[in-house]
């Protein structure tokens, strides 16, 4: 997997991908009069609810030449499967507020739409940070640093607090989240013991200190001698104002909406809001090792309101170092601070979603990923409160190496037939594995250009961001076979187990369950061939997790045979009520971890509040028990997740590029792509219930039967032979096709890349066939490419 060269670029990505009722692929069908008798074709030959094939397009200066966008769109039309381009302006000196940018984007969208390609655009306040500063100078984000120093008995001590550089791909080509000014906020002195600060010695000494230097890069504070012996310390609190809107800024939503509204005249199919949240929080800023907090007066006001008037600055000291005897309040402060982070970022996501629908219509889409650091750890906690499951989307999306257990859960949350993962790598082989592995995990690749792309046709990379490199070779041939599934895929991957982790417990760095979201047990189940969804307990409170009328715990359309409550510390009565109700139903319930405190850190004997049948267990006993439960319910295993996703310090398991999986609606999908990027041969006999299914195909082979064994849907690359029940297909030449039964009981189908007459074998099934083309591999001499002509 990907192993980026530099840690600061690991969370790379600058563009997103909305989707709506997809219309057509970029490939245009042949004129109707050239088709054999009995074959139909029309401009609407792709169903309106067809899934998108997404490619990322980063606009550099070449795209702004007269007609400069046409070159890229024309190549995408002819040489890719993309029918959706997620677009971001990355040209130096250009912003989405510029008239010429607006006009050029509009022309490009109109041109793309004419060729059956939809476009969405990255529109969010981070792109216009200077403008926000000019309009609302008192509403910028502050970065609060706490620096502890030892005090002298008699001599003054100088504390130096330096700002750090903050930038990521979201500011690529622009000014980073630079500090604009620094200031002293508060200074406390105290005696520190192994149990934390001695509260009897805690004193606010801000007025006794002298600011020697206060600038955007550093603040130097002189602290007088304390005049008494002992190991006294001081904590200096310094704020640096950053060039970015305060997440809690009162005018942020209004500003955000205006950005979207300004593009109302552009026929965009959606808008993008990638990786929203506070500025990047890198490992150097981890709360356990360094006192850093996102802060502003507006955040402090929200905190005071939520906590009954508590002072956020004072509680930052409590959260960072701890005060002896105030352990309960420390837990409570952290829980409230992080809950506000999650809720505010969720509210902003929701507002962006509503504004997009209002501006571009209810059919417009917001599907870009909310994930920044692609793993549920403290870097993501600080960025957005790990709000992934609450960030409203039309289709589920993640990026990079986000665990599959998260991807599948998001597909359930947003009623998304598949999830999308924006992916980049440095080699063709990486893209190949991702393409086929994603299908086995219930998803699709959202194609991001090679990254890093150094040395790959550098002239092309400079002008087009390397986006066209993916269209060389057989990657798009493999994708063309994957997209055959999109005609018949009507439900997400079947994941019969859910790990429901304590959202609050995972984010509290003063508690024993910090950063533990249950990935260990989730990965164990995936490795056993039991796809498992990972869901936070906050989804109980917003009623996304529910118990259906038959007594099953559900998330979207997914019914769970077993659920594991993982580390319920700090939960509330809603969680206990939910599982007590679930205990009356059919889902088997398990628990890991104890429940000893409530949200406010008060002692709470939570274990007895849960069902008695929900006794705690370890990973080995629980996974063994779950396997028995699945067998009892007749739920078959799927291919084990034997691949390891890495490159971001924390790894997780994923399916390989060859195997099989099942969707919730019973569709069986086989995939083979370990060796050939365009797909390997599938020669198999498998069972759906009591019915045998036989395939000789290439790359993909999927089938859905009813209880009697009648064919409901079929999709296969390079199909030569198929048999299930009374349906047999034997073809002289391998053929890419999809076939499905319509609501009126008649079959309808698609053949891909076929020339000449439709085989009689297929016409015997139905005369309702549509042809689609296979994109040709892109070839060029990059030294002679002329862009924008």
Coordinates of N, CA, C and O in Angstrom, one line a residue, residues 694 711 714 719-731 739 761-762 764-765:
X694 N -22.7 -21.6 -11.9 CA -21.5 -21.9 -12.6 C -21.1 -20.7 -13.5 O -22.0 -20.2 -14.2
X711 N -33.3 -16.6 -12.3 CA -32.3 -15.5 -12.4 C -33.0 -14.1 -12.3 O -34.0 -13.8 -13.0
X714 N -27.7 -10.6 -13.4 CA -26.4 -11.2 -13.8 C -25.5 -10.1 -14.3 O -25.9 -9.2 -15.1
X719 N -17.8 -13.0 -20.2 CA -18.6 -14.2 -19.9 C -18.5 -15.1 -21.1 O -18.7 -14.7 -22.3
X720 N -18.3 -16.4 -20.8 CA -18.4 -17.4 -21.9 C -19.4 -18.5 -21.5 O -20.1 -19.0 -22.4
X721 N -19.5 -18.7 -20.2 CA -20.5 -19.7 -19.8 C -21.1 -19.4 -18.4 O -20.4 -18.9 -17.5
X722 N -22.4 -19.6 -18.3 CA -23.1 -19.3 -17.1 C -24.3 -20.3 -17.0 O -25.0 -20.6 -18.0
X723 N -24.5 -20.9 -15.8 CA -25.6 -21.7 -15.6 C -26.1 -21.6 -14.2 O -25.3 -21.6 -13.2
X724 N -27.4 -21.4 -14.0 CA -28.1 -21.3 -12.7 C -29.5 -21.7 -12.9 O -30.2 -21.0 -13.7
X725 N -30.0 -22.7 -12.3 CA -31.4 -23.1 -12.4 C -31.6 -23.5 -13.9 O -30.9 -24.3 -14.5
X726 N -32.7 -22.9 -14.5 CA -33.1 -23.2 -15.8 C -32.4 -22.3 -16.9 O -32.6 -22.4 -18.1
X727 N -31.5 -21.4 -16.4 CA -30.9 -20.4 -17.3 C -29.5 -20.9 -17.6 O -28.6 -21.1 -16.7
X728 N -29.2 -21.1 -18.9 CA -27.8 -21.4 -19.3 C -27.5 -20.4 -20.5 O -28.2 -20.2 -21.4
X729 N -26.2 -19.9 -20.4 CA -25.7 -19.0 -21.4 C -24.4 -19.6 -21.8 O -23.5 -19.8 -21.0
X730 N -24.2 -19.9 -23.1 CA -22.9 -20.4 -23.6 C -22.6 -19.5 -24.9 O -23.4 -19.5 -25.8
X731 N -21.5 -18.8 -24.8 CA -21.1 -17.9 -25.9 C -19.9 -18.3 -26.6 O -18.9 -18.8 -25.9
X739 N -27.3 -8.2 -17.1 CA -28.7 -8.6 -17.4 C -29.5 -8.6 -16.1 O -29.1 -9.1 -15.1
X761 N -28.0 -16.6 -28.6 CA -28.2 -17.0 -27.2 C -28.8 -15.9 -26.3 O -29.6 -16.1 -25.5
X762 N -28.2 -14.7 -26.5 CA -28.7 -13.5 -25.7 C -30.0 -13.0 -26.2 O -30.9 -12.6 -25.4
X764 N -32.3 -14.8 -27.4 CA -33.4 -15.7 -26.9 C -33.8 -15.3 -25.5 O -35.0 -15.6 -25.1
X765 N -33.0 -14.6 -24.8 CA -33.4 -14.2 -23.4 C -34.2 -12.9 -23.5 O -35.2 -12.8 -22.8

